[in-house]
Coordinates of C-alpha atoms (C1' of nucleotides) in Angstrom, one line a residue:
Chain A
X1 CA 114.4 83.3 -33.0
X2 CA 111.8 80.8 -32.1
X3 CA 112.1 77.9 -34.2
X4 CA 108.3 76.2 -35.7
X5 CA 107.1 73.6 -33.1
X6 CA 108.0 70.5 -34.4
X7 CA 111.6 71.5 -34.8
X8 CA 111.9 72.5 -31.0
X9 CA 110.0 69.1 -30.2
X10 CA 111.6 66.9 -32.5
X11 CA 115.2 68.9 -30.6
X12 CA 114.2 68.3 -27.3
X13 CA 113.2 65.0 -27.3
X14 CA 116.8 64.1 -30.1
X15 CA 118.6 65.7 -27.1
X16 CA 117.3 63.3 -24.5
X17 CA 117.9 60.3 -27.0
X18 CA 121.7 61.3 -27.3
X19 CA 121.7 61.8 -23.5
X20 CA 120.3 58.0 -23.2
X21 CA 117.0 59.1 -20.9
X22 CA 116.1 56.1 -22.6
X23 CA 117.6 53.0 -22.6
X24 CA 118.1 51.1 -26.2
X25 CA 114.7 49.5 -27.0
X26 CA 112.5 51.4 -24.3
X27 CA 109.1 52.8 -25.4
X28 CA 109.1 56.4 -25.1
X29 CA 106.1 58.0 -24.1
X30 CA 102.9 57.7 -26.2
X31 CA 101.6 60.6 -28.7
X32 CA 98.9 61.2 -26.3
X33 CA 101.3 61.7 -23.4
X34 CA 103.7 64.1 -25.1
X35 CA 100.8 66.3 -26.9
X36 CA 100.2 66.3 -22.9
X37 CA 103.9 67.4 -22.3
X38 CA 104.2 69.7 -25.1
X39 CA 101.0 71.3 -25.1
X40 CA 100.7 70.8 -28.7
X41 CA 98.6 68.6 -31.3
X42 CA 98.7 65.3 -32.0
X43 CA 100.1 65.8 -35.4
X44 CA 102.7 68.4 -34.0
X45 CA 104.7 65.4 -31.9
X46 CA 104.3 62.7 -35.1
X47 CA 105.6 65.4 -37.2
X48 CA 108.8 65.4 -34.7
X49 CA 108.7 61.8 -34.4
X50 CA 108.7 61.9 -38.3
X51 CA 111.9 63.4 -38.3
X52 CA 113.6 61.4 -35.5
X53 CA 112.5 58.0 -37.6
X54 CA 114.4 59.7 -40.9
X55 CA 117.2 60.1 -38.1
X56 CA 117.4 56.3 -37.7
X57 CA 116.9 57.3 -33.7
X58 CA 113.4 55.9 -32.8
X59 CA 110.8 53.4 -34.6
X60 CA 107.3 53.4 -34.6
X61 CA 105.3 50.1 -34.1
X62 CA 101.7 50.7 -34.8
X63 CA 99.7 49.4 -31.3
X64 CA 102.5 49.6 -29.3
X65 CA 105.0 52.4 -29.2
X66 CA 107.4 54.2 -30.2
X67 CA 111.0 52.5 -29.6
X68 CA 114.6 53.9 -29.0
X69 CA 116.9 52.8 -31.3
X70 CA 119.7 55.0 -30.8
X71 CA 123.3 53.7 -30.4
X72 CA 126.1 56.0 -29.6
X73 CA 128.7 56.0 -31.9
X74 CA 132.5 55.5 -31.4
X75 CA 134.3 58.2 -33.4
X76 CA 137.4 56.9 -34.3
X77 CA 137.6 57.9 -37.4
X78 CA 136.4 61.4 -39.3
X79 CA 132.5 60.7 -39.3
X80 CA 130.6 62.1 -42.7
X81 CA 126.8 61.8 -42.2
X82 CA 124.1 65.3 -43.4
X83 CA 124.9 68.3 -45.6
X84 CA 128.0 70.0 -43.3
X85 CA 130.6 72.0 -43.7
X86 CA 134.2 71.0 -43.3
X87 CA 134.2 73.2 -40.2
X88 CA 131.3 71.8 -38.6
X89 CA 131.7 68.4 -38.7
X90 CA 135.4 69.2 -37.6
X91 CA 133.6 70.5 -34.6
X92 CA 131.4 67.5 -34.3
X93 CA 134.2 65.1 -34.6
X94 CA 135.8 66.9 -31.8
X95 CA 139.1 68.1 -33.4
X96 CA 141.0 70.6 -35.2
X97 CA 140.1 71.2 -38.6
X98 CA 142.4 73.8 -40.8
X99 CA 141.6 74.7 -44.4
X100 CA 144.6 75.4 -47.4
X101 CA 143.9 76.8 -50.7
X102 CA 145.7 75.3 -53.1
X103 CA 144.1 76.9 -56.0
X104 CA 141.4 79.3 -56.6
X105 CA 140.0 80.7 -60.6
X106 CA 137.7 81.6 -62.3
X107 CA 136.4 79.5 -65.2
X108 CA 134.0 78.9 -67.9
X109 CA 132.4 75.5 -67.9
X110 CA 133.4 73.4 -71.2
X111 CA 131.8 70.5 -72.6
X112 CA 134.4 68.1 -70.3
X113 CA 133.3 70.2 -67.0
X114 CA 129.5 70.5 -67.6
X115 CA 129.5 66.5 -68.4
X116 CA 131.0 65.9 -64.8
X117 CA 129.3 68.6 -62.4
X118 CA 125.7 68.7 -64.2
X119 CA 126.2 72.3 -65.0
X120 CA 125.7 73.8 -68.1
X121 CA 128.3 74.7 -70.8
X122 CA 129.4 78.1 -70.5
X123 CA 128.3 79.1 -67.0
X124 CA 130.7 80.8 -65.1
X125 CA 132.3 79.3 -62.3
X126 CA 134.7 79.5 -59.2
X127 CA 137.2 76.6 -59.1
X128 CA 138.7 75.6 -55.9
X129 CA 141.3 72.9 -54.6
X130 CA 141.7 73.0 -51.0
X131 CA 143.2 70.6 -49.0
X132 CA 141.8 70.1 -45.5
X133 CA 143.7 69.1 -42.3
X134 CA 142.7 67.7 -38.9
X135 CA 144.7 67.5 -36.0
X136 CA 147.3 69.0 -38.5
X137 CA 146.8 65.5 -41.0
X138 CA 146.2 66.4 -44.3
X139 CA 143.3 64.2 -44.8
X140 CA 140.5 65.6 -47.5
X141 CA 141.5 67.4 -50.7
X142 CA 138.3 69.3 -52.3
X143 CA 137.4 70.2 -55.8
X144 CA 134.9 73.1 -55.4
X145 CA 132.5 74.2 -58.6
X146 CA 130.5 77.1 -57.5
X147 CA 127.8 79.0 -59.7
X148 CA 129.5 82.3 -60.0
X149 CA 126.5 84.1 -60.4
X150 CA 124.9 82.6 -57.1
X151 CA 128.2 83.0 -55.0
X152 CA 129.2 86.5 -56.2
X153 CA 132.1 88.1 -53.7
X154 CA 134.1 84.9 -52.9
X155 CA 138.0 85.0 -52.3
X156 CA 140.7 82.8 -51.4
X157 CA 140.2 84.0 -47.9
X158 CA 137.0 83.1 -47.8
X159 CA 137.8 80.0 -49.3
X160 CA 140.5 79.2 -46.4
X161 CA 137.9 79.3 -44.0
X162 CA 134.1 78.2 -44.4
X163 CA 132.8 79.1 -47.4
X164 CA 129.3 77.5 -46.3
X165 CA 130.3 79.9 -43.2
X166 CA 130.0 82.9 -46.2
X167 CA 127.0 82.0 -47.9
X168 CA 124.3 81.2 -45.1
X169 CA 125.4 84.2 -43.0
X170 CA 126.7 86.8 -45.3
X171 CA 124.9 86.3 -48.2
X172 CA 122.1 84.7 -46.5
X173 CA 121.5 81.8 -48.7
X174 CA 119.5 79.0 -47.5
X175 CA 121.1 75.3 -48.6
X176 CA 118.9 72.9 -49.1
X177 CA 119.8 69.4 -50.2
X178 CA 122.6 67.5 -51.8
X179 CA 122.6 65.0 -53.9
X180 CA 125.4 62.6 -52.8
X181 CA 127.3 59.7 -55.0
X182 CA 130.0 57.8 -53.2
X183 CA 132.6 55.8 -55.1
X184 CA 136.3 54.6 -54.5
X185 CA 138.7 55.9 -57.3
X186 CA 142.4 55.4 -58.0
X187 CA 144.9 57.8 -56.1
X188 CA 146.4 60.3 -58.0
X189 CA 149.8 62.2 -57.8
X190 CA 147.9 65.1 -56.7
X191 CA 146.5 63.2 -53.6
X192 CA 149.8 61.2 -53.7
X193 CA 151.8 64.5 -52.9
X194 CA 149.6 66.6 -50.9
X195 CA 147.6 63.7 -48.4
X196 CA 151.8 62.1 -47.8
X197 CA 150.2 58.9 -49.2
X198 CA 152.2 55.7 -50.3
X199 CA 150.3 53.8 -53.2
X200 CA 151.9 50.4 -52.1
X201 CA 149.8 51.0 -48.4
X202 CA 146.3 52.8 -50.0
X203 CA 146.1 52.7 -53.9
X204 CA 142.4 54.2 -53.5
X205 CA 141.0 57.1 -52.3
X206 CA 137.1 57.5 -50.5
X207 CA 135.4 59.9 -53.2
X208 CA 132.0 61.5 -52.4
X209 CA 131.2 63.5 -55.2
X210 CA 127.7 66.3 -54.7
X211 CA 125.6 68.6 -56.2
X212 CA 124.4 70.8 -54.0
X213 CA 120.9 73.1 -54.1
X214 CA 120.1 76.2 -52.6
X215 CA 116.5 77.6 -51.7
X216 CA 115.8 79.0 -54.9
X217 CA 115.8 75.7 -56.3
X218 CA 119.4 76.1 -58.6
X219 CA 122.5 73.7 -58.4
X220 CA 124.9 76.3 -57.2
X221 CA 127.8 73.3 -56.1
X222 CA 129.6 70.8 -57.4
X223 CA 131.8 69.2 -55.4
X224 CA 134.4 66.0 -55.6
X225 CA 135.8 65.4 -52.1
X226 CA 138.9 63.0 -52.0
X227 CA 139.4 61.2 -49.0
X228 CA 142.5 59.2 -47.4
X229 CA 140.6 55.8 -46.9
X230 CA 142.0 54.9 -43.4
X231 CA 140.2 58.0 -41.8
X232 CA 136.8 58.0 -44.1
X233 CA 133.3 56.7 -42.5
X234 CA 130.4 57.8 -44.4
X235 CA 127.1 57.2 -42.3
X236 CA 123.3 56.8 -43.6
X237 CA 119.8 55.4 -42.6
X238 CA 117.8 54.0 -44.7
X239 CA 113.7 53.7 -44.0
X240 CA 112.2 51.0 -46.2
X241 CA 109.0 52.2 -48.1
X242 CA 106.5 49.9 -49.2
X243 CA 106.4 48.3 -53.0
Chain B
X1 CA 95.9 45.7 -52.3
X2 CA 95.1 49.9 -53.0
X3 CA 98.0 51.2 -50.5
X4 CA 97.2 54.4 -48.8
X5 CA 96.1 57.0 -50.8
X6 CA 99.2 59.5 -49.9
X7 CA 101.2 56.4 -51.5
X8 CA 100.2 56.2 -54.7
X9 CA 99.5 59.9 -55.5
X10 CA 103.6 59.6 -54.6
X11 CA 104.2 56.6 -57.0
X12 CA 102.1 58.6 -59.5
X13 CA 103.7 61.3 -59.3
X14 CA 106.9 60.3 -59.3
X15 CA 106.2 58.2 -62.1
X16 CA 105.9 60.8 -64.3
X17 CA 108.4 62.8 -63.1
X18 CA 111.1 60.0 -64.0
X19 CA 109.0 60.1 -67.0
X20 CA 110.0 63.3 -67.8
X21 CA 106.7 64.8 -68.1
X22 CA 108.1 67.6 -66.2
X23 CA 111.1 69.5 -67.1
X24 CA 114.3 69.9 -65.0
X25 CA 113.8 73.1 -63.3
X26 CA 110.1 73.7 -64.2
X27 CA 106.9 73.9 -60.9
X28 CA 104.7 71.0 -61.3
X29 CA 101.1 71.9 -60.6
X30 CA 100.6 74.0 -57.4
X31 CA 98.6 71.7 -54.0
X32 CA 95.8 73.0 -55.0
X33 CA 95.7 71.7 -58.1
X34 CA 96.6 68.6 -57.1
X35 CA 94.1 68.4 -54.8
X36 CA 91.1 68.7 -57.1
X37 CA 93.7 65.8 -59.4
X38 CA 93.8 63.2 -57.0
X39 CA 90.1 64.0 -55.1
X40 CA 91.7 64.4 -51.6
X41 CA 92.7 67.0 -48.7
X42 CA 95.8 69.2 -48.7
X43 CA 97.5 67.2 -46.2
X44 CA 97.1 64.4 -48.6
X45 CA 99.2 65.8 -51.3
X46 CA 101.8 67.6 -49.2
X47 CA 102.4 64.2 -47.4
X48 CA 103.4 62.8 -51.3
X49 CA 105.5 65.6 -52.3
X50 CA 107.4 65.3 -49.0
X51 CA 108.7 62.0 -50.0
X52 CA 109.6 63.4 -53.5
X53 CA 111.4 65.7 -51.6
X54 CA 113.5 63.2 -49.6
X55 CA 114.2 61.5 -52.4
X56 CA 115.6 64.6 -54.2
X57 CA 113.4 64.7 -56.7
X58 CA 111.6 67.9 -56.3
X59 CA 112.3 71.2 -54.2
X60 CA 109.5 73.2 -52.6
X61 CA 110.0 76.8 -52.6
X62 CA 107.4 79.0 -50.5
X63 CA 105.7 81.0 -52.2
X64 CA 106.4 80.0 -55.6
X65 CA 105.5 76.4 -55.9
X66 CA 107.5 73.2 -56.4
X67 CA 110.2 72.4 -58.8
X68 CA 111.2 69.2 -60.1
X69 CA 115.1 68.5 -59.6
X70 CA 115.5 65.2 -60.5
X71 CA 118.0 64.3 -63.6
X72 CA 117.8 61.2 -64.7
X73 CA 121.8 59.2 -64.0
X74 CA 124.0 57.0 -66.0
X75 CA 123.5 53.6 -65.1
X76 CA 127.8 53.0 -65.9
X77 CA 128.1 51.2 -62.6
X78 CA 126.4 49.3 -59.8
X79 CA 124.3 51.6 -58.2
X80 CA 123.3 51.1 -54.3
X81 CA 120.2 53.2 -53.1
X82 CA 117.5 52.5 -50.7
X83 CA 117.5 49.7 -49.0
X84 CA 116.7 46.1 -51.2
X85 CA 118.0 43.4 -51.6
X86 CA 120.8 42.0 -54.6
X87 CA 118.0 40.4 -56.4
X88 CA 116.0 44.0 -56.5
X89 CA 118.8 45.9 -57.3
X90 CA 120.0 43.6 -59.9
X91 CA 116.7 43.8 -61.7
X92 CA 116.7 47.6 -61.4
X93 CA 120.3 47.9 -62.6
X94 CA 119.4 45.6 -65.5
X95 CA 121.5 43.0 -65.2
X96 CA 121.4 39.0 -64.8
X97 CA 122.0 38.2 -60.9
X98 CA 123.3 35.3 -59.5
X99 CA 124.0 34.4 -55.7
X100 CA 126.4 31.4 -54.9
X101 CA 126.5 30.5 -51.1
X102 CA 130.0 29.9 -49.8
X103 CA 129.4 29.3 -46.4
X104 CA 126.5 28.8 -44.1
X105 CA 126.8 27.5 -40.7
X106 CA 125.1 28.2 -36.6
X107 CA 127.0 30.2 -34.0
X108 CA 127.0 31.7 -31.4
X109 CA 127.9 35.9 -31.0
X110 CA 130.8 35.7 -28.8
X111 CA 132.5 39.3 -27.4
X112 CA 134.7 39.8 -30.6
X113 CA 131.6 38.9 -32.5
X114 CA 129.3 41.2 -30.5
X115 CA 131.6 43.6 -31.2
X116 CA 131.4 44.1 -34.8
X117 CA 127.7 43.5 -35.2
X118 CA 126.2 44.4 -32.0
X119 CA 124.7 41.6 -31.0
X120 CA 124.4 40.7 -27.6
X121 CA 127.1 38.3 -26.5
X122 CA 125.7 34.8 -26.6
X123 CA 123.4 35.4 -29.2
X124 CA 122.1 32.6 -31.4
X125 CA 123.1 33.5 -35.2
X126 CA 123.5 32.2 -38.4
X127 CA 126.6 33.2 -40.4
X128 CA 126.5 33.1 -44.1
X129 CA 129.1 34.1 -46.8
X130 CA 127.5 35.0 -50.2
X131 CA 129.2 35.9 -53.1
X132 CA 127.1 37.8 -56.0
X133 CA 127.9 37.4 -59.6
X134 CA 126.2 40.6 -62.1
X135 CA 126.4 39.2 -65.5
X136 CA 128.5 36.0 -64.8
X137 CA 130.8 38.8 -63.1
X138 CA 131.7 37.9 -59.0
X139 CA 131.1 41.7 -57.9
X140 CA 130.4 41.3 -54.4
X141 CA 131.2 39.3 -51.2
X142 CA 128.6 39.4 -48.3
X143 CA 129.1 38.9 -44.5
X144 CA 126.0 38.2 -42.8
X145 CA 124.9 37.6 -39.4
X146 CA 120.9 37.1 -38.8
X147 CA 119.2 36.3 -35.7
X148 CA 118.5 33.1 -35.5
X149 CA 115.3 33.5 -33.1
X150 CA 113.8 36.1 -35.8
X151 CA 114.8 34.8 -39.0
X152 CA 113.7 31.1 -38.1
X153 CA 114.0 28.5 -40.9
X154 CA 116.7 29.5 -43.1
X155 CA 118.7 27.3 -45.5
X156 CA 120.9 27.4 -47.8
X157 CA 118.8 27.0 -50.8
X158 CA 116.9 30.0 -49.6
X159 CA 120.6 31.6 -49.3
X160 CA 121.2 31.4 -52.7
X161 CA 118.1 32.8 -53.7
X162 CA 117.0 36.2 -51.9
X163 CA 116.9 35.9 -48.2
X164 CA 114.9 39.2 -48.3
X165 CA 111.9 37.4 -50.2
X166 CA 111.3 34.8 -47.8
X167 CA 111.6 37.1 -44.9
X168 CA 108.6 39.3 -46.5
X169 CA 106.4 36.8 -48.0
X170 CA 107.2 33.3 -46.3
X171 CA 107.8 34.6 -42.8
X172 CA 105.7 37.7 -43.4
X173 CA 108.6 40.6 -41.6
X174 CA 108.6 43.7 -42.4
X175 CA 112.2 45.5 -43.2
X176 CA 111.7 49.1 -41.8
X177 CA 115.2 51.0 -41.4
X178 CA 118.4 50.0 -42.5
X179 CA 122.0 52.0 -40.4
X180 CA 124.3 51.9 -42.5
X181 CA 128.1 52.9 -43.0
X182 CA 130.3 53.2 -45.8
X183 CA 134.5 52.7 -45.1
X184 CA 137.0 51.6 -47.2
X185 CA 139.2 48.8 -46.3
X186 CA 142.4 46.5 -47.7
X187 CA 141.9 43.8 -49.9
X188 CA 141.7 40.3 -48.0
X189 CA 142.7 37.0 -49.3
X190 CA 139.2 36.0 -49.7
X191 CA 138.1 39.0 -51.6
X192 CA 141.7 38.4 -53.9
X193 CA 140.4 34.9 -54.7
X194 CA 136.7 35.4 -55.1
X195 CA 136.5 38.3 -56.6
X196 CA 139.5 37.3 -58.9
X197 CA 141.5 40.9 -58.8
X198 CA 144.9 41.8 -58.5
X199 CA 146.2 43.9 -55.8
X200 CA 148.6 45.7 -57.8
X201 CA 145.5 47.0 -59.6
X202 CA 143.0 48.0 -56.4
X203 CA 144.2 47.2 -53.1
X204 CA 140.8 48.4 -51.5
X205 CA 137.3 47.7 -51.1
X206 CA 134.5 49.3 -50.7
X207 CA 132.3 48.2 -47.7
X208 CA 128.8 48.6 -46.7
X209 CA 128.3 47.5 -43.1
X210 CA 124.5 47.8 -41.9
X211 CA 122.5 47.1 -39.0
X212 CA 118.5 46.1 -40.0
X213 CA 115.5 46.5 -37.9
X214 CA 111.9 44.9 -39.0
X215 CA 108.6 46.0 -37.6
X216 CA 108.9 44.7 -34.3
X217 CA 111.9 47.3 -33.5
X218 CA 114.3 44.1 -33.3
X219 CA 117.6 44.4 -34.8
X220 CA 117.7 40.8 -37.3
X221 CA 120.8 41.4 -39.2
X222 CA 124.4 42.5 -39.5
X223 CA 125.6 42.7 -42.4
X224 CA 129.3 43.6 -44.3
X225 CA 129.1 43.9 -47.6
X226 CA 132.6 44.2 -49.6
X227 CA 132.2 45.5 -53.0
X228 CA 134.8 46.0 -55.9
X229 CA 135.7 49.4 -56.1
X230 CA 135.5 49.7 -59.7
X231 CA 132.0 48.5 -60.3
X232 CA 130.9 50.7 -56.2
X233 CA 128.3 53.5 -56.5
X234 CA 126.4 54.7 -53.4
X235 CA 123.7 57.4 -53.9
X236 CA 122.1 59.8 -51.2
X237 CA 120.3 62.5 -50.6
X238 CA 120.7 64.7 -47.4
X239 CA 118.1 67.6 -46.7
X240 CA 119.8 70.1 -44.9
X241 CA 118.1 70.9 -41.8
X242 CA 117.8 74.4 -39.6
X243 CA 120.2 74.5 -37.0
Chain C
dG1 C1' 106.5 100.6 -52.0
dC2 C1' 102.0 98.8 -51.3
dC3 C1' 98.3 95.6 -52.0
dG4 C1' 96.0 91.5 -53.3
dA5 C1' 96.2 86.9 -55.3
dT6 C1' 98.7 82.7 -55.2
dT7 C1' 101.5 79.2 -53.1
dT8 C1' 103.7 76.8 -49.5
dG9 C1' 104.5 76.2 -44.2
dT10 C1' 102.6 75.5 -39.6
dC11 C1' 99.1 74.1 -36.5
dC12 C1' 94.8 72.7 -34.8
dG13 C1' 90.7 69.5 -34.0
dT14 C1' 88.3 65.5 -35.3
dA15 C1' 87.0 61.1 -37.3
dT16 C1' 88.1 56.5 -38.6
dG17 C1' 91.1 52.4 -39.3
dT18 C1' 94.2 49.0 -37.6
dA19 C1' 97.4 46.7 -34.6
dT20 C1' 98.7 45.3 -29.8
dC21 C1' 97.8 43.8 -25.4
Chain D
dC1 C1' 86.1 42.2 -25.9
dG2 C1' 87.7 46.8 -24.5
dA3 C1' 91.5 50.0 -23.8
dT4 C1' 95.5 51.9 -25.8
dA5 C1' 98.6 53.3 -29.4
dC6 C1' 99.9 54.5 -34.0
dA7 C1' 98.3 55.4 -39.2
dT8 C1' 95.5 57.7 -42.4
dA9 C1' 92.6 61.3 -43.9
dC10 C1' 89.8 65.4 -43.9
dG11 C1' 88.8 70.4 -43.3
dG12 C1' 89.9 74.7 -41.6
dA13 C1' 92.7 78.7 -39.9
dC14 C1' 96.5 81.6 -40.1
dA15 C1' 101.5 82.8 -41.2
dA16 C1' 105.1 83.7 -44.6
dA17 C1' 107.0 84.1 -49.1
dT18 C1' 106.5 85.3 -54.0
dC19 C1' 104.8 87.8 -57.8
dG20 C1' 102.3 91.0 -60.6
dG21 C1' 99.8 95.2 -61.0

DNA sequence: GCCGATTTGTCCGTATGTATC
DNA sequence: CGATACATACGGACAAATCGG
C-alpha cells in the first residue's frame, strides 16, 4: 500500500530527525536539493516539511534554511501527545499496557449527558469505565461515550482490548481529529479505590476530556480520561500564526 | 499591511464560521465556489481551509465537500490555546488583566539550570517571577528564563506589562513555535502564599512548561507556568494522521 | 450496478516576491 | 549586486470518493 508522496517524504526524512542525522540547529538540505533526492516537485517536499514544522521537528527561515529543532525526549513518565489508542501509546512508551472493564451499557443520552459530551439528547450510546494499567499500575480510568449507531457490534471483549483496534480495522472507520480540553479535577472515590490513591499525597487527578470525529464528519466519542498526576505528561506544539 | 491572500480568505472564513453563518454539521460552499468568491486559484483556497482544519473547525470529506465542526465553548474558566501571551488571552477571555513582577534578576544557566530549561550551561539569562491577577484574582505564577543575548533590553517595567509586545513591536522578533508540556505537580510554598489557596482544598497545580523559538530558529525562552487548577483549561486539536 | 457530474486529494511546472548571505 | 533559499500564487492534470439518475 503505497502511501501519497509527501507522506513517505515527510516519513523518511521524520525518521532521520529521530535518528539525529542532524545535529540540533543544522540546516537540512535545501528544497531544491531534496526535490533532487526525491525526485519529486518542489511543492511535494514543502508539503512534507509542512508537516514536520506542525510536528515542532524542523523550522523554516525564509533565505536561509530549514533548521532541526528536534530534542529527544526522556520518557519518564506516560507521554500523551496525537490522537492514540491506549495500546499504542503503551507501545510507544515502551511498556506493558493492560485494559479492565469495569462497566459496559447501553444508554440513552439525557439532558445531564448530552450537556457534558456535546451529543444530543436521546441518542443511543455505549457507556464504558475501564481502568487501564501499565507495568501492572493502575494508572488511567476511562469514561467511554460511543455513538451506538456508528460503533454497532462492540462488546466487553472488545472493550478489554483496543476498541480503536475494532473500529479502524474491523469496521474500517477512518478517525479523524479530536478535539481535546485538559483540566485538573478533584479525585473521586471511584479513582480513590481503583488507581490505590491517598487524597492526603494527590487530591487531583490529570483530566483530558475529547470528542472525537470520524471521516464521515460525526462526533462518534466522548471521552473523559482520569489520570494519576504523578505519571501524566501531556505534550503539544504550538506554531504561531500571524495577527 | 494586506497579509497574504491565503490569510485572510482564512480569517474570513473563519470569521463567519464563529459567526455561525454556517450550521454545525452543514458543507460550506464547495473550492470551486470559493474560488470564483475570493478571485484566486484552487491552491489558494485549499491552503485556507487547511488551517480551519487544524484548528478543528471544519472537516473535509472527499467527495462530498467540507463540513463545519466547530461549536462554539463556554467560556466558565481560563481557557489556554494557541500560543499568546497573558495580556492576549486576558482580552480574549474577557477579563481585566494584571501582571505584578515578583522577581527579576541576571544569571547565569548553571547544569541544574540547563537541566530544566535546556539551555546550554553557562548561558546568559534573565530570570523573572510574575504573578497574573484575572479580575483582581492572583490565578497564575510564571517562571521564566529568556535569553539574555536575544531578548536584549528588558526591565522590569516591561515585565509587568507584556513581554511579548515589546519583543514583536520594540525589538521586532517573531514568535514562531511554542513545545509545550502539560504535568501536574504539588503545591509549593510560593504558590500557597501567592496564589492564597489552601492545601486541604487542592494540593496540585497545573503546569505548563514551554520551550519558544522566534524566526531565527533560536530557542529565547523557558518558561513554567503554574496555574490554579480550578480556574486551568487547556484546548487542542490533534488530526490523526495515516500510519 | 454502471455512468457521469461534482468534490476533494495529489502532483506537477512555472512565475514572482522576499529574505539571507 | 548576484546567488541561494524559502513564500506565495497560478493553472493544469489526473486520481479517488460521493451521489444521483
Amino acid at each position: 500500500m503505497p502511501k501519497s508522496k509527501y507522506e513517505s517524504i515527510y516519513k523518511d526524512l521524520k525518521q532521520k530527525i529521530e535518528a539525529e542525522e542532524f545535529s540540533y540547529q543544522e540546516l537540512l538540505p535545501s528544497e531544491h536539493t531534496l526535490v533532487q533526492t526525491y525526485h519529486c516537485s518542489r511543492n511535494t517536499v514543502r508539503r512534507a516539511i509542512a508537516n514536520l514544522v506542525t510536528d515542532g521537528y524542523v523550522q523554516t527561515i525564509q533565505g536561509k534554511g530549514v533548521r532541526n529543532i528536534f530534542r529527544p525526549v526522556e520518557q519518564t513518565s506516560y507521554t500523551i501527545g496525537s490522537i492514540e489508542s491506549f495500546k499504542e501509546s503503551s507501545i510507544r512508551n515502551r511498556q506493558n499496557g493492560r485494559t479492565e472493564v469495569l462497566c459496559f451499557m447501553e444508554i440513552t443520552a439525557d439532558d445531564k449527558i448530552a450537556g457534558k459530551t456535546g451529543f444530543a439528547a436521546g441518542t443511543e450510546l455505549y457507556y464504558i469505565q475501564r481502568l487501564h494499567y501499565l507495568d501492572e499500575k493502575p494508572l488511567i480510568i476511562n469514561h467511554n461515550y460511543f455513538l451506538k449507531s456508528a460503533v454497532c457490534g462492540l462488546t466487553p471483549e472488545i472493550a478489554s482490548g483496543s476498541i480503536y483496534d475494532y473500529l479502524e480495522h474491523t469496521l474500517h472507520m477512518t478517525i479523524v481529529n479530536s478535539k481535546r480540553v485538559v483540566t485538573v479535577e478533584k479525585i473521586t472515590q471511584i479513582d480513590e479505590k481503583y488507581l490505590h490513591m491517598d487524597v492526603r499525597d494527590y487530591n487531583c487527578m490529570a483530566v483530558i476530556s475529547s470528542q472525537t470525529y470520524n471521516s464521515d464528519g460525526v462526533m462518534f466519542e466522548f471521552t473523559q480520561s482520569r489520570h494519576r498526576p504523578d505519571y501524566f505528561r501531556f505534550q503539544d506544539n504550538a506554531v504561531r500564526r500571524p495577527l
